[in-house]
mmCIF file of C-alpha atoms and ligand atoms in Angstrom:
data_model
loop_
_atom_site.group_PDB
_atom_site.id
_atom_site.type_symbol
_atom_site.label_atom_id
_atom_site.label_comp_id
_atom_site.label_asym_id
_atom_site.label_seq_id
_atom_site.Cartn_x
_atom_site.Cartn_y
_atom_site.Cartn_z
ATOM 1 C CA MET Y 1 88.872 21.273 -102.690
ATOM 2 C CA THR Y 2 91.495 23.947 -103.350
ATOM 3 C CA VAL Y 3 92.621 25.765 -100.218
ATOM 4 C CA ARG Y 4 93.005 29.459 -101.027
ATOM 5 C CA VAL Y 5 95.941 30.824 -99.027
ATOM 6 C CA GLY Y 6 96.782 34.397 -98.051
ATOM 7 C CA ILE Y 7 100.278 35.304 -96.835
ATOM 8 C CA VAL Y 8 100.902 38.245 -94.510
ATOM 9 C CA GLY Y 9 104.509 39.393 -94.884
ATOM 10 C CA VAL Y 10 106.543 38.415 -97.927
ATOM 11 C CA GLY Y 11 110.071 39.191 -96.794
ATOM 12 C CA ILE Y 12 112.692 36.442 -96.944
ATOM 13 C CA MET Y 13 110.568 33.785 -95.251
ATOM 14 C CA GLY Y 14 107.131 34.837 -96.564
ATOM 15 C CA ALA Y 15 108.393 34.905 -100.164
ATOM 16 C CA ASP Y 16 109.915 31.478 -99.639
ATOM 17 C CA HIS Y 17 106.577 30.183 -98.343
ATOM 18 C CA ALA Y 18 104.843 31.750 -101.368
ATOM 19 C CA ARG Y 19 107.185 29.844 -103.714
ATOM 20 C CA THR Y 20 106.656 26.641 -101.773
ATOM 21 C CA ILE Y 21 102.868 27.030 -101.863
ATOM 22 C CA VAL Y 22 102.735 27.617 -105.623
ATOM 23 C CA SER Y 23 105.349 25.028 -106.623
ATOM 24 C CA HIS Y 24 105.201 22.195 -104.107
ATOM 25 C CA VAL Y 25 101.824 22.095 -102.413
ATOM 26 C CA PRO Y 26 99.082 20.260 -104.279
ATOM 27 C CA GLY Y 27 95.593 21.462 -103.377
ATOM 28 C CA ALA Y 28 96.633 25.026 -102.539
ATOM 29 C CA SER Y 29 96.438 28.276 -104.470
ATOM 30 C CA LEU Y 30 98.025 31.586 -103.571
ATOM 31 C CA ARG Y 31 95.040 33.911 -103.423
ATOM 32 C CA ALA Y 32 96.581 37.027 -101.864
ATOM 33 C CA ILE Y 33 99.648 38.469 -100.240
ATOM 34 C CA TYR Y 34 100.282 41.508 -98.085
ATOM 35 C CA ASP Y 35 103.500 43.298 -97.230
ATOM 36 C CA ALA Y 36 104.134 46.626 -95.496
ATOM 37 C CA ASP Y 37 106.569 47.321 -98.356
ATOM 38 C CA ALA Y 38 104.290 47.742 -101.405
ATOM 39 C CA LYS Y 39 107.179 47.362 -103.877
ATOM 40 C CA ARG Y 40 108.204 44.076 -102.293
ATOM 41 C CA ALA Y 41 104.592 42.830 -102.434
ATOM 42 C CA LYS Y 42 104.414 43.662 -106.151
ATOM 43 C CA GLU Y 43 107.683 41.858 -106.890
ATOM 44 C CA VAL Y 44 106.622 38.725 -105.023
ATOM 45 C CA ALA Y 45 103.165 38.788 -106.671
ATOM 46 C CA ALA Y 46 104.823 39.045 -110.091
ATOM 47 C CA GLU Y 47 107.177 36.159 -109.283
ATOM 48 C CA THR Y 48 104.646 33.801 -107.728
ATOM 49 C CA GLY Y 49 101.441 34.721 -109.551
ATOM 50 C CA ALA Y 50 99.623 35.654 -106.321
ATOM 51 C CA GLU Y 51 96.167 36.746 -107.474
ATOM 52 C CA THR Y 52 95.840 39.938 -105.423
ATOM 53 C CA ILE Y 53 97.753 42.230 -103.113
ATOM 54 C CA ALA Y 54 95.731 42.987 -99.987
ATOM 55 C CA ALA Y 55 95.500 46.526 -98.614
ATOM 56 C CA SER Y 56 96.184 45.475 -95.012
ATOM 57 C CA PRO Y 57 96.758 42.317 -92.929
ATOM 58 C CA GLU Y 58 93.220 42.655 -91.523
ATOM 59 C CA ALA Y 59 91.719 42.953 -95.040
ATOM 60 C CA LEU Y 60 93.540 39.750 -96.025
ATOM 61 C CA ILE Y 61 92.540 37.838 -92.893
ATOM 62 C CA ASN Y 62 88.867 38.841 -93.199
ATOM 63 C CA ASP Y 63 88.640 38.351 -96.976
ATOM 64 C CA THR Y 64 85.967 35.677 -97.442
ATOM 65 C CA SER Y 65 87.735 34.319 -100.518
ATOM 66 C CA ILE Y 66 90.708 33.290 -98.363
ATOM 67 C CA ASP Y 67 90.482 29.935 -96.571
ATOM 68 C CA ALA Y 68 93.767 29.891 -94.639
ATOM 69 C CA VAL Y 69 96.402 32.406 -93.589
ATOM 70 C CA LEU Y 70 100.178 32.105 -93.364
ATOM 71 C CA ILE Y 71 101.828 34.737 -91.165
ATOM 72 C CA ALA Y 72 105.448 35.607 -91.945
ATOM 73 C CA SER Y 73 105.511 39.247 -90.827
ATOM 74 C CA PRO Y 74 107.913 40.589 -88.130
ATOM 75 C CA ASP Y 75 107.956 38.644 -84.847
ATOM 76 C CA GLN Y 76 106.213 41.324 -82.756
ATOM 77 C CA THR Y 77 103.125 41.214 -85.047
ATOM 78 C CA HIS Y 78 102.573 37.435 -84.793
ATOM 79 C CA GLY Y 79 100.411 37.363 -81.666
ATOM 80 C CA ALA Y 80 97.888 40.005 -82.751
ATOM 81 C CA LEU Y 81 97.590 38.611 -86.288
ATOM 82 C CA THR Y 82 97.104 35.071 -84.990
ATOM 83 C CA LEU Y 83 94.333 36.369 -82.700
ATOM 84 C CA ALA Y 84 92.707 38.037 -85.727
ATOM 85 C CA CYS Y 85 92.778 34.695 -87.601
ATOM 86 C CA ILE Y 86 91.156 32.912 -84.642
ATOM 87 C CA ALA Y 87 88.471 35.647 -84.505
ATOM 88 C CA ALA Y 88 87.834 35.038 -88.234
ATOM 89 C CA ARG Y 89 87.859 31.236 -87.532
ATOM 90 C CA LYS Y 90 90.559 30.654 -90.138
ATOM 91 C CA PRO Y 91 93.344 28.072 -89.952
ATOM 92 C CA VAL Y 92 96.647 29.858 -89.556
ATOM 93 C CA LEU Y 93 100.264 28.798 -89.957
ATOM 94 C CA CYS Y 94 102.256 31.363 -87.998
ATOM 95 C CA GLU Y 95 106.021 31.591 -88.379
ATOM 96 C CA LYS Y 96 107.973 31.178 -85.149
ATOM 97 C CA PRO Y 97 107.951 32.609 -82.530
ATOM 98 C CA LEU Y 98 104.237 32.639 -81.697
ATOM 99 C CA ALA Y 99 104.748 35.940 -79.870
ATOM 100 C CA PRO Y 100 107.599 37.716 -78.082
ATOM 101 C CA THR Y 101 106.085 37.300 -74.584
ATOM 102 C CA THR Y 102 104.357 34.426 -72.818
ATOM 103 C CA THR Y 103 101.553 36.829 -71.843
ATOM 104 C CA GLU Y 104 100.731 37.251 -75.517
ATOM 105 C CA CYS Y 105 101.143 33.524 -76.205
ATOM 106 C CA LEU Y 106 98.656 32.773 -73.437
ATOM 107 C CA GLN Y 107 96.183 35.234 -74.937
ATOM 108 C CA VAL Y 108 96.331 33.205 -78.156
ATOM 109 C CA ILE Y 109 95.879 29.949 -76.200
ATOM 110 C CA ALA Y 110 92.873 31.385 -74.342
ATOM 111 C CA ALA Y 111 91.248 32.609 -77.561
ATOM 112 C CA GLU Y 112 91.825 29.314 -79.351
ATOM 113 C CA ALA Y 113 90.614 27.242 -76.395
ATOM 114 C CA LYS Y 114 87.500 29.443 -76.240
ATOM 115 C CA SER Y 115 86.875 28.930 -79.959
ATOM 116 C CA GLY Y 116 86.846 25.171 -79.224
ATOM 117 C CA LYS Y 117 88.844 24.359 -82.353
ATOM 118 C CA GLN Y 118 92.539 24.073 -83.054
ATOM 119 C CA LEU Y 119 93.253 26.582 -85.788
ATOM 120 C CA VAL Y 120 96.850 27.549 -85.068
ATOM 121 C CA GLN Y 121 100.009 25.836 -86.261
ATOM 122 C CA ILE Y 122 103.454 27.305 -85.554
ATOM 123 C CA GLY Y 123 106.175 27.163 -88.200
ATOM 124 C CA TYR Y 124 108.599 25.009 -86.218
ATOM 125 C CA MET Y 125 109.393 23.188 -89.436
ATOM 126 C CA ARG Y 126 112.187 21.036 -87.994
ATOM 127 C CA ARG Y 127 109.497 18.639 -86.739
ATOM 128 C CA PHE Y 128 109.105 17.692 -90.430
ATOM 129 C CA ASP Y 129 112.840 17.448 -91.189
ATOM 130 C CA PRO Y 130 113.636 13.810 -92.046
ATOM 131 C CA ALA Y 131 116.848 13.886 -89.951
ATOM 132 C CA TYR Y 132 115.085 14.957 -86.743
ATOM 133 C CA VAL Y 133 112.182 12.589 -87.460
ATOM 134 C CA GLU Y 134 114.646 9.716 -87.776
ATOM 135 C CA MET Y 135 116.536 10.799 -84.658
ATOM 136 C CA LYS Y 136 113.341 10.618 -82.611
ATOM 137 C CA ALA Y 137 112.257 7.314 -84.179
ATOM 138 C CA THR Y 138 115.701 5.808 -83.506
ATOM 139 C CA TRP Y 139 115.704 6.399 -79.758
ATOM 140 C CA LYS Y 140 112.001 5.554 -79.535
ATOM 141 C CA SER Y 141 112.758 2.164 -81.113
ATOM 142 C CA GLY Y 142 114.672 1.322 -77.933
ATOM 143 C CA ALA Y 143 117.856 0.333 -79.785
ATOM 144 C CA LEU Y 144 119.989 2.971 -78.049
ATOM 145 C CA GLY Y 145 118.495 2.858 -74.579
ATOM 146 C CA LYS Y 146 117.274 6.002 -72.875
ATOM 147 C CA PRO Y 147 118.428 9.495 -73.930
ATOM 148 C CA LEU Y 148 120.824 11.219 -71.531
ATOM 149 C CA MET Y 149 122.095 14.333 -73.283
ATOM 150 C CA PHE Y 150 121.229 16.328 -76.390
ATOM 151 C CA HIS Y 151 123.964 18.502 -77.949
ATOM 152 C CA CYS Y 152 122.618 21.178 -80.295
ATOM 153 C CA ILE Y 153 124.596 23.564 -82.496
ATOM 154 C CA HIS Y 154 123.016 26.355 -84.538
ATOM 155 C CA ARG Y 155 125.342 28.559 -86.592
ATOM 156 C CA ASN Y 156 124.479 31.227 -89.145
ATOM 157 C CA VAL Y 157 126.851 32.946 -91.580
ATOM 158 C CA SER Y 158 126.097 36.434 -90.295
ATOM 159 C CA ALA Y 159 123.389 38.492 -88.681
ATOM 160 C CA PRO Y 160 122.719 42.228 -88.690
ATOM 161 C CA SER Y 161 124.255 44.258 -85.833
ATOM 162 C CA TRP Y 162 120.858 44.609 -84.097
ATOM 163 C CA PHE Y 163 120.620 40.821 -83.883
ATOM 164 C CA ASP Y 164 122.102 40.643 -80.395
ATOM 165 C CA SER Y 165 122.277 37.886 -77.752
ATOM 166 C CA LYS Y 166 118.634 38.488 -76.883
ATOM 167 C CA MET Y 167 117.647 37.864 -80.492
ATOM 168 C CA ALA Y 168 119.881 34.787 -80.527
ATOM 169 C CA ILE Y 169 117.631 33.408 -77.785
ATOM 170 C CA ALA Y 170 114.239 34.780 -78.862
ATOM 171 C CA ASN Y 171 114.572 34.229 -82.607
ATOM 172 C CA SER Y 172 117.181 31.492 -83.190
ATOM 173 C CA ALA Y 173 117.335 29.307 -80.060
ATOM 174 C CA VAL Y 174 113.537 28.912 -80.049
ATOM 175 C CA HIS Y 175 113.992 26.361 -82.851
ATOM 176 C CA GLU Y 176 116.234 24.341 -80.552
ATOM 177 C CA PHE Y 177 113.826 24.657 -77.616
ATOM 178 C CA ASP Y 178 110.969 23.351 -79.727
ATOM 179 C CA ILE Y 179 112.889 20.509 -81.319
ATOM 180 C CA ALA Y 180 114.443 19.438 -77.991
ATOM 181 C CA ARG Y 181 110.950 19.255 -76.407
ATOM 182 C CA TRP Y 182 109.719 17.294 -79.405
ATOM 183 C CA VAL Y 183 112.657 14.890 -79.794
ATOM 184 C CA LEU Y 184 112.819 14.150 -76.057
ATOM 185 C CA ASP Y 185 109.061 14.094 -75.538
ATOM 186 C CA ALA Y 186 109.536 16.306 -72.498
ATOM 187 C CA ASP Y 187 109.219 19.894 -71.408
ATOM 188 C CA LEU Y 188 112.309 21.910 -70.518
ATOM 189 C CA THR Y 189 112.347 22.856 -66.865
ATOM 190 C CA SER Y 190 115.358 25.129 -66.351
ATOM 191 C CA THR Y 191 117.960 27.041 -68.298
ATOM 192 C CA HIS Y 192 121.222 28.843 -67.698
ATOM 193 C CA VAL Y 193 122.645 31.067 -70.429
ATOM 194 C CA PHE Y 194 126.391 31.675 -70.740
ATOM 195 C CA ARG Y 195 128.344 33.946 -73.062
ATOM 196 C CA PRO Y 196 132.016 33.785 -74.030
ATOM 197 C CA ALA Y 197 134.092 36.925 -73.517
ATOM 198 C CA ALA Y 198 134.033 39.237 -76.543
ATOM 199 C CA SER Y 199 137.094 38.612 -78.690
ATOM 200 C CA SER Y 200 137.625 42.372 -79.050
ATOM 201 C CA PRO Y 201 135.807 45.425 -77.646
ATOM 202 C CA ASP Y 202 133.947 46.138 -80.905
ATOM 203 C CA ALA Y 203 133.317 42.507 -81.904
ATOM 204 C CA ILE Y 204 129.773 41.961 -83.136
ATOM 205 C CA VAL Y 205 129.973 38.222 -82.487
ATOM 206 C CA THR Y 206 127.491 37.411 -79.757
ATOM 207 C CA PRO Y 207 127.309 33.651 -79.304
ATOM 208 C CA VAL Y 208 125.205 32.259 -76.497
ATOM 209 C CA PHE Y 209 125.582 28.869 -74.872
ATOM 210 C CA LEU Y 210 122.653 27.424 -72.945
ATOM 211 C CA VAL Y 211 122.438 24.489 -70.594
ATOM 212 C CA LEU Y 212 118.933 23.190 -69.944
ATOM 213 C CA ARG Y 213 117.291 20.365 -68.065
ATOM 214 C CA SER Y 214 114.258 18.413 -69.230
ATOM 215 C CA ALA Y 215 111.349 17.185 -67.142
ATOM 216 C CA THR Y 216 112.579 13.626 -67.720
ATOM 217 C CA GLY Y 217 116.104 14.409 -66.514
ATOM 218 C CA GLN Y 218 118.133 14.888 -69.697
ATOM 219 C CA LEU Y 219 120.673 17.675 -70.115
ATOM 220 C CA VAL Y 220 120.461 19.764 -73.281
ATOM 221 C CA ASN Y 221 123.196 22.136 -74.383
ATOM 222 C CA ILE Y 222 122.694 24.648 -77.161
ATOM 223 C CA GLU Y 223 125.267 26.787 -78.927
ATOM 224 C CA ILE Y 224 123.889 29.669 -80.969
ATOM 225 C CA PHE Y 225 126.485 31.484 -83.068
ATOM 226 C CA ASN Y 226 124.784 33.827 -85.521
ATOM 227 C CA ASN Y 227 128.038 35.206 -86.981
ATOM 228 C CA ALA Y 228 129.955 32.003 -87.579
ATOM 229 C CA THR Y 229 130.933 33.252 -91.095
ATOM 230 C CA TYR Y 230 131.741 29.894 -92.712
ATOM 231 C CA GLY Y 231 128.219 28.614 -93.443
ATOM 232 C CA TYR Y 232 124.782 27.728 -92.115
ATOM 233 C CA ASP Y 233 125.387 24.755 -89.877
ATOM 234 C CA VAL Y 234 122.861 22.984 -87.676
ATOM 235 C CA ARG Y 235 124.046 19.932 -85.783
ATOM 236 C CA GLY Y 236 122.487 17.698 -83.201
ATOM 237 C CA GLU Y 237 123.651 14.625 -81.346
ATOM 238 C CA LEU Y 238 121.423 12.695 -78.993
ATOM 239 C CA VAL Y 239 123.521 10.697 -76.559
ATOM 240 C CA CYS Y 240 121.730 7.644 -75.183
ATOM 241 C CA GLU Y 241 122.709 4.833 -72.779
ATOM 242 C CA LYS Y 242 123.938 2.493 -75.522
ATOM 243 C CA GLY Y 243 124.792 4.742 -78.450
ATOM 244 C CA THR Y 244 124.211 8.089 -80.081
ATOM 245 C CA VAL Y 245 122.246 9.391 -83.036
ATOM 246 C CA SER Y 246 123.428 12.474 -84.957
ATOM 247 C CA LEU Y 247 121.836 14.568 -87.675
ATOM 248 C CA ARG Y 248 123.306 14.486 -91.190
ATOM 249 C CA SER Y 249 122.694 17.538 -93.353
ATOM 250 C CA PRO Y 250 121.292 16.915 -96.817
ATOM 251 C CA VAL Y 251 124.252 17.403 -99.160
ATOM 252 C CA HIS Y 252 124.308 16.176 -102.739
ATOM 253 C CA THR Y 253 127.946 16.524 -103.757
ATOM 254 C CA GLU Y 254 131.444 16.776 -102.431
ATOM 255 C CA THR Y 255 134.306 18.334 -104.327
ATOM 256 C CA SER Y 256 137.902 17.179 -104.470
ATOM 257 C CA VAL Y 257 140.419 19.720 -105.700
ATOM 258 C CA ALA Y 258 143.863 21.071 -104.821
ATOM 259 C CA LEU Y 259 144.678 18.343 -102.293
ATOM 260 C CA ALA Y 260 141.400 18.893 -100.390
ATOM 261 C CA GLN Y 261 137.952 17.381 -100.186
ATOM 262 C CA ALA Y 262 135.041 19.796 -99.563
ATOM 263 C CA ILE Y 263 131.375 19.477 -98.705
ATOM 264 C CA PRO Y 264 129.383 22.695 -99.270
ATOM 265 C CA TYR Y 265 127.472 24.565 -96.560
ATOM 266 C CA PRO Y 266 124.278 26.462 -97.422
ATOM 267 C CA ALA Y 267 124.315 30.242 -96.922
ATOM 268 C CA ASP Y 268 121.191 30.160 -94.744
ATOM 269 C CA TRP Y 269 118.455 27.908 -93.410
ATOM 270 C CA ARG Y 270 116.307 27.781 -96.529
ATOM 271 C CA PRO Y 271 118.283 25.147 -98.478
ATOM 272 C CA ARG Y 272 119.045 23.153 -95.300
ATOM 273 C CA PHE Y 273 115.377 22.917 -94.351
ATOM 274 C CA ALA Y 274 113.733 23.154 -97.812
ATOM 275 C CA GLY Y 275 112.356 19.627 -97.468
ATOM 276 C CA ALA Y 276 111.007 20.341 -93.994
ATOM 277 C CA TYR Y 277 109.225 23.516 -95.171
ATOM 278 C CA ARG Y 278 107.649 21.628 -98.066
ATOM 279 C CA LEU Y 279 106.487 18.746 -95.892
ATOM 280 C CA GLN Y 280 105.185 21.155 -93.252
ATOM 281 C CA ASN Y 281 103.191 23.243 -95.734
ATOM 282 C CA GLN Y 282 101.882 20.172 -97.541
ATOM 283 C CA ALA Y 283 100.683 18.647 -94.267
ATOM 284 C CA TRP Y 284 99.068 21.941 -93.260
ATOM 285 C CA ILE Y 285 97.076 22.223 -96.504
ATOM 286 C CA LYS Y 286 96.155 18.531 -96.556
ATOM 287 C CA ALA Y 287 94.790 18.795 -93.027
ATOM 288 C CA ILE Y 288 92.785 21.925 -93.796
ATOM 289 C CA ALA Y 289 91.244 20.224 -96.844
ATOM 290 C CA ALA Y 290 90.357 17.259 -94.617
ATOM 291 C CA GLY Y 291 88.954 19.519 -91.896
ATOM 292 C CA THR Y 292 91.548 18.419 -89.331
ATOM 293 C CA THR Y 293 94.700 19.998 -87.867
ATOM 294 C CA GLY Y 294 98.048 19.672 -89.599
ATOM 295 C CA GLY Y 295 100.239 18.082 -86.971
ATOM 296 C CA GLY Y 296 103.371 20.044 -86.319
ATOM 297 C CA ALA Y 297 103.672 22.487 -83.454
ATOM 298 C CA ASN Y 298 100.434 23.887 -82.065
ATOM 299 C CA ALA Y 299 99.825 27.092 -80.118
ATOM 300 C CA TRP Y 300 100.664 25.321 -76.850
ATOM 301 C CA ASP Y 301 104.036 24.280 -78.279
ATOM 302 C CA GLY Y 302 104.556 27.896 -79.377
ATOM 303 C CA TYR Y 303 103.855 29.024 -75.821
ATOM 304 C CA ALA Y 304 106.147 26.348 -74.325
ATOM 305 C CA ALA Y 305 109.077 27.401 -76.553
ATOM 306 C CA GLY Y 306 108.285 31.031 -75.684
ATOM 307 C CA ALA Y 307 108.419 30.235 -71.967
ATOM 308 C CA VAL Y 308 111.917 28.759 -72.380
ATOM 309 C CA ALA Y 309 112.980 31.848 -74.344
ATOM 310 C CA GLU Y 310 111.630 34.132 -71.636
ATOM 311 C CA ALA Y 311 113.552 32.188 -68.980
ATOM 312 C CA GLY Y 312 116.653 32.352 -71.191
ATOM 313 C CA LEU Y 313 116.383 36.132 -71.465
ATOM 314 C CA LYS Y 314 116.067 36.354 -67.694
ATOM 315 C CA SER Y 315 119.095 34.116 -67.223
ATOM 316 C CA LEU Y 316 121.081 36.250 -69.678
ATOM 317 C CA GLU Y 317 120.239 39.335 -67.675
ATOM 318 C CA GLU Y 318 120.663 37.891 -64.194
ATOM 319 C CA GLY Y 319 123.479 35.397 -64.840
ATOM 320 C CA ARG Y 320 121.807 32.520 -62.998
ATOM 321 C CA THR Y 321 119.797 29.374 -63.640
ATOM 322 C CA VAL Y 322 116.116 30.157 -64.210
ATOM 323 C CA GLU Y 323 113.370 27.597 -63.623
ATOM 324 C CA ILE Y 324 110.599 27.255 -66.223
ATOM 325 C CA THR Y 325 107.052 26.700 -65.008
ATOM 326 C CA LEU Y 326 104.301 26.356 -67.566
ATOM 327 C CA ALA Y 327 100.676 27.415 -67.115
ATOM 328 C CA GLU Y 328 97.944 24.782 -67.035
ATOM 329 C CA ARG Y 329 97.409 23.228 -70.438
ATOM 330 C CA PRO Y 330 93.810 23.454 -71.742
ATOM 331 C CA GLY Y 331 92.301 20.121 -72.788
ATOM 332 C CA LEU Y 332 92.304 21.198 -76.443
ATOM 333 C CA TYR Y 333 96.037 20.482 -76.707
ATOM 334 C CA ARG Y 334 97.698 17.074 -76.886
ATOM 335 C CA PRO Y 335 100.416 16.179 -74.371
ATOM 336 C CA THR Y 336 103.998 17.385 -74.937
ATOM 337 C CA GLY Y 337 105.955 15.610 -77.652
ATOM 338 C CA THR Y 338 103.082 13.778 -79.326
HETATM 339 C C1 LIG E 401 115.699 32.658 -88.386
HETATM 340 O O1 LIG E 401 114.650 33.486 -88.024
HETATM 341 C C2 LIG E 401 115.220 31.294 -88.603
HETATM 342 O O2 LIG E 401 114.108 30.942 -88.349
HETATM 343 C C3 LIG E 401 116.248 30.323 -89.002
HETATM 344 O O3 LIG E 401 115.740 29.047 -89.155
HETATM 345 C C4 LIG E 401 117.364 30.329 -87.998
HETATM 346 O O4 LIG E 401 118.409 29.522 -88.402
HETATM 347 C C5 LIG E 401 117.882 31.714 -87.750
HETATM 348 O O5 LIG E 401 118.871 31.668 -86.760
HETATM 349 C C6 LIG E 401 116.746 32.613 -87.313
HETATM 350 O O6 LIG E 401 117.237 33.894 -87.065
#
């Protein structure tokens, strides 16, 4: 069976997904794309060979020749489009975050639980990244003892001026929230957000530094620095009773010249997580063809990361530690971390 995919939103991430689907995902075809920018849609269709350009997101979602939908439109559209996919009973891979508010996330959970079938996967692709997979397997093997602390660093080269500290939490740190829950097998129960003083009055650098606790007692600290300038750099070190396990980024070469040795940094997340995106999309399509769900983060996980983000935004505003209490999990969803 070929799974015919439609992609809503072909900006940076949607176009990347389109390329991944056509080049690296056996059993999938790119049936249609939609983008609010018609010129962009045409360019991506020409590049990827997408069969048609849909007139609207709704037309794409309800098109009977489309089996599965990938949502990569702006964050604030995710919730409503995911609900439309559930109403059409179509499997959907929605880019993170599931929705900007937990109220909206819970609407998706309620609709999916009512449909009785898991249709939603969230694009928290790090769960497929070999380095994080190995990190989790290493502590689970018991060789390092129990985890105590998880240090997470997330640096981007630059971000637009509207990408403020709130966006750092709602759009960037959500990756860390999800992967910390997944690696530790535990929900996050409180957060406190700190910010360094601005280096100058007009500085656009807006790093945030979060300290969180997990339900099983570990401390997690997260640095998000979206204007780090030197490269895209994601680091993680899990400190356990008898040792630590750290992520290594996939690099292929190092250069020695002019009395220095250099290892390159990617300009953004796409090269760093290319393997994870491929594995995620392959698993999604394979599961759809088999009539099952694709593993990865489900709608509940999307809600849980959203709840941490909401608490983080509150902490940013109020300057205090904010507790995180999750709603009751419907039976449709597997326990945290599995
Ligand atoms: C972006 O939306 C992503 O998802 C990237 O993975 C992340 O590194 C970046 O900070 C986000 O803004």
